[in-house]
Every structure is written in C-alpha cells, then in structure tokens.
Amino acid sequence: MTIKINIEYIESLIELANRHDLAELEVQSDDKKVAIKTALGSAAQTVATFTPAFPAMASAAGLSEDGSAQADSAAGSKDEAKSSKAEAASSPYYQVTSPMVGTFYRSPSPNADAFVEEGQRVSQGHPLCIIEAMKLMNELESDVSGTIKKIYADNGQPVEVGQVLFDIET
C-alpha cells in the first residue's frame, strides 16, 4: 500500500502549531491522519506523526480528501467573528487573541462571577477566560498589566484561532 504524503502541507501544520503555541493539532482525511504535538512555546520539540485513518473519520471530522476543512453551517458565528475582527483591527490597545478553536467562557463555572469585566484592572498572569477545546478547559491569562477596555466574545460563543477576545489598555 502506497500513501502519498504532502510534506509542505505537514510543514505548514507544524508552523501553524508553533506560531499559535498549540500543544496538539490533528488533521484527518480519507486515508491519512496527521498529528502534531509540541511542547508549548518550543519549536525545537515539535513532533509530527502520520498514520492511516479510517475513511469514516474524515467525514466526521469535516475534512475533504486533501485535508482542508469543508464549509460548515456555522456561517452566523463566522460573520460575527469577521465583524469582531474588523472592529478590533482598528484598536489602539493590546489585543488578546484566541490561541485555539473552542468555546469561550467568561467564568470558571456557570454560577461563578466572570474572571474580568470591562473597566477592571488586571495584572500579568491574571485569568481572563476559559476556552474549552475537545472537553479540555484551557485558562487564558493576561500577558500584560492594564485595564480591560473591551470584551469581544460572548459567554458560550465559539471562537477561532487568532480571533480578538479582549482589548487591554497598558
């Protein structure tokens, strides 16, 4: 059995994982599966594995034969993300972006207070939100000290890699 591997595609996935400090990135197509695991923030320790996958997995993952994502029906959330990006692009503040695709949560639990509110002063390392990805809760902390000027995402909203979540005045 011969399996065709697109090295440039795998290299672009590794670059994407490193650029966004992703711990793990996995892509599946009809007969292929590529898993990239990194030590966060360390490009030198990136590992890529390639294994055959079951055809049913590709359609369940929403991938086409070449490994690219197929269009989904979440056009509404994508439109919201685009308008948020357009508004955020002109911001003079430090912008905190989503490091991964997932669901944005403002508080650690449904009944708890939000981590931050607009106008609140935060210090470096202060928790800002949680992004749930594949049933893992990833706490996002502030990289800078300052005042929260704008919160772009709503609680429970899907977010994309690179989507602006917060403006912080430093």
Short mmCIF file of N, CA and C in Angstrom, two decimals:
data_model
loop_
_atom_site.label_atom_id
_atom_site.label_comp_id
_atom_site.label_asym_id
_atom_site.label_seq_id
_atom_site.Cartn_x
_atom_site.Cartn_y
_atom_site.Cartn_z
N MET A 1 0.85 -1.18 0.00
CA MET A 1 0.00 0.00 0.00
C MET A 1 0.89 1.24 0.00
N THR A 2 0.67 2.14 -0.94
CA THR A 2 1.43 3.37 -1.04
C THR A 2 0.55 4.53 -0.59
N ILE A 3 1.11 5.36 0.29
CA ILE A 3 0.38 6.53 0.77
C ILE A 3 1.17 7.77 0.37
N LYS A 4 0.50 8.67 -0.33
CA LYS A 4 1.13 9.91 -0.78
C LYS A 4 1.12 10.92 0.38
N ILE A 5 2.29 11.48 0.68
CA ILE A 5 2.42 12.44 1.77
C ILE A 5 2.81 13.80 1.19
N ASN A 6 2.09 14.83 1.55
CA ASN A 6 2.41 16.19 1.12
C ASN A 6 3.23 16.85 2.23
N ILE A 7 4.56 16.83 2.07
CA ILE A 7 5.47 17.34 3.10
C ILE A 7 5.23 18.83 3.36
N GLU A 8 4.99 19.62 2.31
CA GLU A 8 4.77 21.05 2.50
C GLU A 8 3.53 21.30 3.37
N TYR A 9 2.50 20.49 3.18
CA TYR A 9 1.29 20.62 3.99
C TYR A 9 1.60 20.32 5.45
N ILE A 10 2.36 19.27 5.70
CA ILE A 10 2.73 18.90 7.07
C ILE A 10 3.59 20.00 7.69
N GLU A 11 4.54 20.54 6.92
CA GLU A 11 5.37 21.63 7.43
C GLU A 11 4.52 22.86 7.77
N SER A 12 3.50 23.13 6.96
CA SER A 12 2.64 24.29 7.26
C SER A 12 1.83 24.05 8.53
N LEU A 13 1.43 22.80 8.78
CA LEU A 13 0.72 22.48 10.02
C LEU A 13 1.63 22.65 11.23
N ILE A 14 2.89 22.22 11.09
CA ILE A 14 3.86 22.39 12.18
C ILE A 14 4.07 23.87 12.47
N GLU A 15 4.22 24.66 11.41
CA GLU A 15 4.40 26.10 11.57
C GLU A 15 3.19 26.73 12.26
N LEU A 16 1.98 26.31 11.85
CA LEU A 16 0.75 26.81 12.46
C LEU A 16 0.71 26.48 13.96
N ALA A 17 1.04 25.24 14.31
CA ALA A 17 1.02 24.81 15.71
C ALA A 17 2.02 25.62 16.53
N ASN A 18 3.21 25.84 15.99
CA ASN A 18 4.23 26.61 16.71
C ASN A 18 3.85 28.08 16.82
N ARG A 19 3.34 28.66 15.74
CA ARG A 19 3.00 30.09 15.72
C ARG A 19 1.92 30.43 16.75
N HIS A 20 0.99 29.50 16.95
CA HIS A 20 -0.12 29.77 17.87
C HIS A 20 0.04 29.04 19.20
N ASP A 21 1.26 28.53 19.47
CA ASP A 21 1.54 27.82 20.72
C ASP A 21 0.50 26.75 21.03
N LEU A 22 0.15 25.95 20.03
CA LEU A 22 -0.80 24.86 20.24
C LEU A 22 -0.05 23.64 20.76
N ALA A 23 -0.60 22.99 21.75
CA ALA A 23 0.02 21.78 22.27
C ALA A 23 -0.18 20.61 21.32
N GLU A 24 -1.30 20.60 20.62
CA GLU A 24 -1.61 19.48 19.75
C GLU A 24 -2.51 19.93 18.61
N LEU A 25 -2.24 19.39 17.42
CA LEU A 25 -3.05 19.67 16.24
C LEU A 25 -3.19 18.36 15.49
N GLU A 26 -4.42 18.00 15.14
CA GLU A 26 -4.66 16.74 14.45
C GLU A 26 -5.57 16.97 13.25
N VAL A 27 -5.16 16.44 12.09
CA VAL A 27 -5.93 16.57 10.86
C VAL A 27 -6.12 15.18 10.27
N GLN A 28 -7.33 14.89 9.83
CA GLN A 28 -7.62 13.58 9.25
C GLN A 28 -8.28 13.76 7.89
N SER A 29 -7.92 12.90 6.95
CA SER A 29 -8.61 12.86 5.67
C SER A 29 -9.00 11.41 5.43
N ASP A 30 -9.45 11.09 4.23
CA ASP A 30 -9.98 9.75 3.95
C ASP A 30 -9.06 8.63 4.41
N ASP A 31 -7.79 8.68 4.02
CA ASP A 31 -6.91 7.56 4.35
C ASP A 31 -5.67 7.99 5.12
N LYS A 32 -5.66 9.23 5.60
CA LYS A 32 -4.48 9.74 6.30
C LYS A 32 -4.88 10.46 7.58
N LYS A 33 -3.96 10.46 8.52
CA LYS A 33 -4.14 11.20 9.77
C LYS A 33 -2.79 11.78 10.13
N VAL A 34 -2.74 13.08 10.38
CA VAL A 34 -1.51 13.75 10.78
C VAL A 34 -1.76 14.34 12.16
N ALA A 35 -0.91 13.98 13.12
CA ALA A 35 -1.00 14.52 14.47
C ALA A 35 0.31 15.24 14.77
N ILE A 36 0.20 16.48 15.21
CA ILE A 36 1.37 17.28 15.54
C ILE A 36 1.27 17.64 17.01
N LYS A 37 2.31 17.30 17.75
CA LYS A 37 2.35 17.59 19.18
C LYS A 37 3.59 18.41 19.46
N THR A 38 3.42 19.50 20.22
CA THR A 38 4.55 20.36 20.54
C THR A 38 4.62 20.57 22.04
N ALA A 39 5.82 20.92 22.49
CA ALA A 39 5.96 21.43 23.84
C ALA A 39 5.62 22.90 23.70
N LEU A 40 4.64 23.41 24.41
CA LEU A 40 4.16 24.78 24.21
C LEU A 40 5.31 25.76 24.21
N GLY A 41 5.34 26.60 23.17
CA GLY A 41 6.34 27.64 23.06
C GLY A 41 7.70 27.14 22.63
N SER A 42 7.85 25.89 22.25
CA SER A 42 9.16 25.36 21.88
C SER A 42 9.09 24.66 20.54
N ALA A 43 9.53 25.34 19.50
CA ALA A 43 9.50 24.77 18.16
C ALA A 43 10.47 23.62 18.02
N ALA A 44 11.51 23.59 18.84
CA ALA A 44 12.53 22.55 18.72
C ALA A 44 11.99 21.18 19.11
N GLN A 45 10.92 21.12 19.87
CA GLN A 45 10.42 19.84 20.33
C GLN A 45 9.15 19.41 19.60
N THR A 46 8.93 19.94 18.42
CA THR A 46 7.74 19.59 17.64
C THR A 46 7.87 18.18 17.08
N VAL A 47 6.80 17.40 17.19
CA VAL A 47 6.78 16.04 16.67
C VAL A 47 5.56 15.90 15.77
N ALA A 48 5.75 15.37 14.58
CA ALA A 48 4.63 15.11 13.68
C ALA A 48 4.56 13.62 13.42
N THR A 49 3.36 13.06 13.50
CA THR A 49 3.19 11.64 13.20
C THR A 49 2.18 11.51 12.08
N PHE A 50 2.35 10.49 11.28
CA PHE A 50 1.47 10.25 10.15
C PHE A 50 0.99 8.82 10.24
N THR A 51 -0.32 8.63 10.27
CA THR A 51 -0.87 7.28 10.34
C THR A 51 -2.10 7.18 9.44
N PRO A 52 -2.36 6.01 8.88
CA PRO A 52 -3.58 5.84 8.11
C PRO A 52 -4.80 5.98 9.02
N ALA A 53 -5.86 6.51 8.49
CA ALA A 53 -7.09 6.67 9.26
C ALA A 53 -8.23 5.95 8.55
N PHE A 54 -9.30 5.74 9.26
CA PHE A 54 -10.48 5.12 8.67
C PHE A 54 -11.23 6.17 7.87
N PRO A 55 -11.77 5.82 6.70
CA PRO A 55 -12.49 6.79 5.88
C PRO A 55 -13.64 7.48 6.61
N ALA A 56 -14.31 6.79 7.49
CA ALA A 56 -15.44 7.38 8.20
C ALA A 56 -15.01 8.54 9.09
N MET A 57 -13.76 8.51 9.55
CA MET A 57 -13.29 9.55 10.45
C MET A 57 -13.18 10.89 9.73
N ALA A 58 -12.80 10.90 8.47
CA ALA A 58 -12.62 12.15 7.74
C ALA A 58 -13.92 12.91 7.61
N SER A 59 -14.99 12.22 7.23
CA SER A 59 -16.26 12.92 7.08
C SER A 59 -16.79 13.38 8.43
N ALA A 60 -16.55 12.62 9.49
CA ALA A 60 -16.98 13.03 10.82
C ALA A 60 -16.20 14.24 11.29
N ALA A 61 -14.94 14.35 10.86
CA ALA A 61 -14.12 15.49 11.25
C ALA A 61 -14.37 16.70 10.37
N GLY A 62 -15.16 16.55 9.29
CA GLY A 62 -15.47 17.66 8.40
C GLY A 62 -14.33 18.03 7.49
N LEU A 63 -13.53 17.04 7.07
CA LEU A 63 -12.39 17.31 6.22
C LEU A 63 -12.59 16.76 4.83
N SER A 64 -12.02 17.43 3.85
CA SER A 64 -12.07 16.92 2.48
C SER A 64 -10.86 16.02 2.26
N GLU A 65 -10.76 15.45 1.08
CA GLU A 65 -9.71 14.48 0.78
C GLU A 65 -8.31 15.06 0.94
N ASP A 66 -8.11 16.35 0.60
CA ASP A 66 -6.77 16.93 0.69
C ASP A 66 -6.45 17.44 2.09
N GLY A 67 -7.33 17.22 3.06
CA GLY A 67 -7.07 17.61 4.44
C GLY A 67 -7.57 18.99 4.80
N SER A 68 -8.20 19.69 3.85
CA SER A 68 -8.71 21.02 4.16
C SER A 68 -10.11 20.91 4.74
N ALA A 69 -10.46 21.87 5.55
CA ALA A 69 -11.77 21.84 6.20
C ALA A 69 -12.86 22.16 5.19
N GLN A 70 -13.98 21.46 5.31
CA GLN A 70 -15.12 21.72 4.45
C GLN A 70 -15.93 22.85 5.05
N ALA A 71 -16.73 23.52 4.22
CA ALA A 71 -17.59 24.60 4.71
C ALA A 71 -18.61 24.02 5.67
N ASP A 72 -18.87 24.74 6.74
CA ASP A 72 -19.85 24.26 7.70
C ASP A 72 -21.04 25.20 7.75
N SER A 73 -22.03 24.83 8.52
CA SER A 73 -23.26 25.62 8.56
C SER A 73 -23.23 26.69 9.64
N ALA A 74 -22.08 26.92 10.23
CA ALA A 74 -21.98 27.93 11.29
C ALA A 74 -21.64 29.29 10.71
N ALA A 75 -22.28 29.66 9.62
CA ALA A 75 -21.99 30.92 8.95
C ALA A 75 -22.28 32.11 9.85
N GLY A 76 -23.28 32.01 10.69
CA GLY A 76 -23.62 33.11 11.59
C GLY A 76 -22.48 33.44 12.53
N SER A 77 -21.88 32.43 13.15
CA SER A 77 -20.78 32.70 14.07
C SER A 77 -19.56 33.20 13.32
N LYS A 78 -19.36 32.76 12.07
CA LYS A 78 -18.23 33.26 11.28
C LYS A 78 -18.44 34.72 10.92
N ASP A 79 -19.68 35.12 10.61
CA ASP A 79 -19.97 36.52 10.32
C ASP A 79 -19.72 37.39 11.54
N GLU A 80 -20.11 36.89 12.72
CA GLU A 80 -19.87 37.62 13.96
C GLU A 80 -18.38 37.78 14.19
N ALA A 81 -17.62 36.72 13.94
CA ALA A 81 -16.17 36.77 14.13
C ALA A 81 -15.54 37.77 13.18
N LYS A 82 -16.03 37.83 11.93
CA LYS A 82 -15.48 38.78 10.96
C LYS A 82 -15.75 40.22 11.38
N SER A 83 -16.96 40.51 11.87
CA SER A 83 -17.26 41.88 12.29
C SER A 83 -16.45 42.23 13.53
N SER A 84 -16.25 41.26 14.41
CA SER A 84 -15.42 41.48 15.59
C SER A 84 -13.98 41.77 15.18
N LYS A 85 -13.47 41.04 14.17
CA LYS A 85 -12.11 41.25 13.69
C LYS A 85 -11.97 42.62 13.06
N ALA A 86 -12.95 43.05 12.30
CA ALA A 86 -12.90 44.36 11.65
C ALA A 86 -12.87 45.47 12.68
N GLU A 87 -13.70 45.35 13.70
CA GLU A 87 -13.74 46.35 14.77
C GLU A 87 -12.43 46.33 15.55
N ALA A 88 -11.91 45.15 15.83
CA ALA A 88 -10.70 45.01 16.62
C ALA A 88 -9.46 45.47 15.87
N ALA A 89 -9.47 45.38 14.55
CA ALA A 89 -8.29 45.73 13.76
C ALA A 89 -7.88 47.18 13.95
N SER A 90 -8.81 48.06 14.24
CA SER A 90 -8.50 49.47 14.40
C SER A 90 -8.24 49.86 15.86
N SER A 91 -8.15 48.92 16.75
CA SER A 91 -7.98 49.20 18.17
C SER A 91 -6.55 49.64 18.50
N PRO A 92 -6.40 50.69 19.34
CA PRO A 92 -5.07 51.13 19.75
C PRO A 92 -4.55 50.36 20.97
N TYR A 93 -5.31 49.42 21.47
CA TYR A 93 -4.96 48.71 22.70
C TYR A 93 -4.23 47.39 22.42
N TYR A 94 -3.64 46.83 23.49
CA TYR A 94 -3.05 45.49 23.41
C TYR A 94 -4.21 44.51 23.24
N GLN A 95 -4.09 43.62 22.28
CA GLN A 95 -5.19 42.70 22.00
C GLN A 95 -4.82 41.27 22.38
N VAL A 96 -5.71 40.65 23.13
CA VAL A 96 -5.56 39.25 23.50
C VAL A 96 -6.37 38.45 22.49
N THR A 97 -5.72 37.49 21.82
CA THR A 97 -6.39 36.68 20.81
C THR A 97 -6.51 35.24 21.26
N SER A 98 -7.43 34.54 20.66
CA SER A 98 -7.63 33.13 20.98
C SER A 98 -6.50 32.29 20.39
N PRO A 99 -5.85 31.46 21.21
CA PRO A 99 -4.77 30.61 20.71
C PRO A 99 -5.28 29.32 20.07
N MET A 100 -6.60 29.11 20.12
CA MET A 100 -7.15 27.84 19.62
C MET A 100 -8.61 28.02 19.24
N VAL A 101 -9.13 27.03 18.55
CA VAL A 101 -10.55 26.96 18.25
C VAL A 101 -11.24 26.33 19.45
N GLY A 102 -12.34 26.89 19.87
CA GLY A 102 -13.04 26.33 21.01
C GLY A 102 -14.25 27.17 21.39
N THR A 103 -14.72 26.96 22.62
CA THR A 103 -15.86 27.70 23.14
C THR A 103 -15.38 28.63 24.25
N PHE A 104 -15.73 29.90 24.15
CA PHE A 104 -15.29 30.94 25.08
C PHE A 104 -16.20 30.97 26.30
N TYR A 105 -15.60 30.97 27.50
CA TYR A 105 -16.37 31.11 28.74
C TYR A 105 -15.75 32.21 29.58
N ARG A 106 -16.58 33.11 30.09
CA ARG A 106 -16.10 34.24 30.89
C ARG A 106 -15.85 33.88 32.34
N SER A 107 -16.40 32.76 32.82
CA SER A 107 -16.26 32.39 34.23
C SER A 107 -15.85 30.92 34.35
N PRO A 108 -15.31 30.55 35.52
CA PRO A 108 -14.86 29.16 35.71
C PRO A 108 -16.00 28.15 35.81
N SER A 109 -17.20 28.61 36.15
CA SER A 109 -18.37 27.73 36.20
C SER A 109 -19.62 28.58 35.92
N PRO A 110 -20.73 27.94 35.57
CA PRO A 110 -21.93 28.70 35.20
C PRO A 110 -22.42 29.68 36.28
N ASN A 111 -22.25 29.34 37.56
CA ASN A 111 -22.77 30.19 38.63
C ASN A 111 -21.73 31.14 39.20
N ALA A 112 -20.50 31.07 38.73
CA ALA A 112 -19.42 31.91 39.26
C ALA A 112 -19.39 33.26 38.55
N ASP A 113 -18.77 34.24 39.22
CA ASP A 113 -18.58 35.55 38.61
C ASP A 113 -17.59 35.43 37.46
N ALA A 114 -17.68 36.37 36.51
CA ALA A 114 -16.76 36.40 35.38
C ALA A 114 -15.34 36.67 35.89
N PHE A 115 -14.35 36.13 35.16
CA PHE A 115 -12.95 36.37 35.51
C PHE A 115 -12.65 37.87 35.49
N VAL A 116 -13.13 38.57 34.45
CA VAL A 116 -12.89 40.01 34.31
C VAL A 116 -14.13 40.70 33.75
N GLU A 117 -14.21 41.99 34.00
CA GLU A 117 -15.27 42.85 33.46
C GLU A 117 -14.60 44.03 32.76
N GLU A 118 -15.30 44.65 31.83
CA GLU A 118 -14.77 45.85 31.19
C GLU A 118 -14.54 46.91 32.26
N GLY A 119 -13.38 47.59 32.16
CA GLY A 119 -13.02 48.61 33.14
C GLY A 119 -12.20 48.08 34.30
N GLN A 120 -12.09 46.77 34.43
CA GLN A 120 -11.35 46.15 35.53
C GLN A 120 -9.85 46.20 35.26
N ARG A 121 -9.07 46.47 36.29
CA ARG A 121 -7.61 46.46 36.20
C ARG A 121 -7.13 45.02 36.39
N VAL A 122 -6.21 44.57 35.52
CA VAL A 122 -5.64 43.22 35.63
C VAL A 122 -4.12 43.32 35.63
N SER A 123 -3.48 42.32 36.22
CA SER A 123 -2.03 42.25 36.19
C SER A 123 -1.62 41.08 35.31
N GLN A 124 -0.36 41.07 34.92
CA GLN A 124 0.14 39.98 34.08
C GLN A 124 -0.09 38.65 34.80
N GLY A 125 -0.61 37.67 34.07
CA GLY A 125 -0.89 36.35 34.64
C GLY A 125 -2.30 36.20 35.19
N HIS A 126 -3.07 37.28 35.22
CA HIS A 126 -4.44 37.23 35.73
C HIS A 126 -5.31 36.44 34.75
N PRO A 127 -6.13 35.49 35.22
CA PRO A 127 -7.01 34.74 34.32
C PRO A 127 -8.04 35.67 33.66
N LEU A 128 -8.22 35.50 32.35
CA LEU A 128 -9.18 36.32 31.60
C LEU A 128 -10.43 35.54 31.22
N CYS A 129 -10.25 34.27 30.85
CA CYS A 129 -11.37 33.46 30.38
C CYS A 129 -10.93 32.00 30.31
N ILE A 130 -11.85 31.16 29.91
CA ILE A 130 -11.56 29.76 29.63
C ILE A 130 -11.99 29.49 28.20
N ILE A 131 -11.16 28.76 27.48
CA ILE A 131 -11.55 28.29 26.15
C ILE A 131 -11.60 26.77 26.22
N GLU A 132 -12.80 26.24 25.99
CA GLU A 132 -12.98 24.79 26.01
C GLU A 132 -12.70 24.25 24.61
N ALA A 133 -11.78 23.31 24.54
CA ALA A 133 -11.45 22.67 23.27
C ALA A 133 -11.34 21.17 23.52
N MET A 134 -12.18 20.41 22.85
CA MET A 134 -12.19 18.95 22.97
C MET A 134 -12.31 18.50 24.43
N LYS A 135 -13.25 19.11 25.13
CA LYS A 135 -13.57 18.80 26.53
C LYS A 135 -12.46 19.16 27.51
N LEU A 136 -11.44 19.90 27.03
CA LEU A 136 -10.38 20.39 27.92
C LEU A 136 -10.62 21.87 28.17
N MET A 137 -10.54 22.28 29.44
CA MET A 137 -10.72 23.68 29.80
C MET A 137 -9.35 24.34 29.86
N ASN A 138 -9.12 25.30 28.96
CA ASN A 138 -7.84 25.99 28.86
C ASN A 138 -8.01 27.42 29.37
N GLU A 139 -7.36 27.72 30.49
CA GLU A 139 -7.46 29.06 31.07
C GLU A 139 -6.51 29.99 30.33
N LEU A 140 -7.02 31.11 29.87
CA LEU A 140 -6.23 32.10 29.15
C LEU A 140 -5.90 33.23 30.12
N GLU A 141 -4.59 33.51 30.27
CA GLU A 141 -4.14 34.53 31.21
C GLU A 141 -3.65 35.76 30.47
N SER A 142 -3.67 36.90 31.15
CA SER A 142 -3.21 38.15 30.55
C SER A 142 -1.69 38.15 30.43
N ASP A 143 -1.21 38.62 29.27
CA ASP A 143 0.23 38.74 29.04
C ASP A 143 0.76 40.07 29.57
N VAL A 144 -0.14 41.00 29.84
CA VAL A 144 0.26 42.35 30.26
C VAL A 144 -0.59 42.81 31.44
N SER A 145 -0.11 43.85 32.11
CA SER A 145 -0.90 44.52 33.14
C SER A 145 -1.60 45.70 32.49
N GLY A 146 -2.83 45.96 32.91
CA GLY A 146 -3.56 47.08 32.33
C GLY A 146 -5.03 47.03 32.70
N THR A 147 -5.84 47.76 31.94
CA THR A 147 -7.28 47.85 32.17
C THR A 147 -8.03 47.24 30.99
N ILE A 148 -8.99 46.36 31.29
CA ILE A 148 -9.81 45.74 30.25
C ILE A 148 -10.70 46.82 29.64
N LYS A 149 -10.51 47.08 28.35
CA LYS A 149 -11.30 48.10 27.67
C LYS A 149 -12.49 47.52 26.93
N LYS A 150 -12.33 46.33 26.38
CA LYS A 150 -13.43 45.73 25.61
C LYS A 150 -13.31 44.21 25.67
N ILE A 151 -14.45 43.55 25.80
CA ILE A 151 -14.54 42.09 25.72
C ILE A 151 -15.35 41.81 24.46
N TYR A 152 -14.72 41.15 23.48
CA TYR A 152 -15.36 40.94 22.18
C TYR A 152 -16.25 39.70 22.12
N ALA A 153 -15.91 38.66 22.86
CA ALA A 153 -16.66 37.40 22.76
C ALA A 153 -17.74 37.33 23.83
N ASP A 154 -18.83 36.67 23.49
CA ASP A 154 -19.91 36.43 24.45
C ASP A 154 -19.70 35.07 25.10
N ASN A 155 -20.22 34.92 26.31
CA ASN A 155 -20.12 33.65 27.02
C ASN A 155 -20.77 32.53 26.20
N GLY A 156 -20.05 31.43 26.02
CA GLY A 156 -20.57 30.29 25.28
C GLY A 156 -20.40 30.39 23.77
N GLN A 157 -19.78 31.46 23.29
CA GLN A 157 -19.61 31.68 21.85
C GLN A 157 -18.42 30.87 21.32
N PRO A 158 -18.56 30.27 20.13
CA PRO A 158 -17.41 29.61 19.50
C PRO A 158 -16.40 30.68 19.07
N VAL A 159 -15.10 30.39 19.26
CA VAL A 159 -14.05 31.31 18.84
C VAL A 159 -13.06 30.57 17.94
N GLU A 160 -12.36 31.35 17.12
CA GLU A 160 -11.39 30.81 16.17
C GLU A 160 -9.98 31.19 16.58
N VAL A 161 -9.00 30.52 16.02
CA VAL A 161 -7.60 30.86 16.25
C VAL A 161 -7.37 32.28 15.75
N GLY A 162 -6.75 33.12 16.57
CA GLY A 162 -6.44 34.48 16.17
C GLY A 162 -7.56 35.49 16.36
N GLN A 163 -8.73 35.04 16.76
CA GLN A 163 -9.86 35.95 16.98
C GLN A 163 -9.57 36.81 18.20
N VAL A 164 -9.77 38.11 18.09
CA VAL A 164 -9.54 39.02 19.20
C VAL A 164 -10.62 38.81 20.26
N LEU A 165 -10.18 38.62 21.51
CA LEU A 165 -11.10 38.38 22.61
C LEU A 165 -11.21 39.59 23.54
N PHE A 166 -10.06 40.26 23.78
CA PHE A 166 -10.02 41.38 24.73
C PHE A 166 -9.13 42.49 24.20
N ASP A 167 -9.47 43.74 24.55
CA ASP A 167 -8.59 44.89 24.40
C ASP A 167 -8.14 45.27 25.81
N ILE A 168 -6.83 45.46 25.99
CA ILE A 168 -6.30 45.87 27.29
C ILE A 168 -5.48 47.15 27.09
N GLU A 169 -5.82 48.17 27.85
CA GLU A 169 -5.04 49.41 27.82
C GLU A 169 -3.88 49.24 28.79
N THR A 170 -2.67 49.35 28.26
CA THR A 170 -1.48 49.13 29.11
C THR A 170 -0.97 50.43 29.68
#
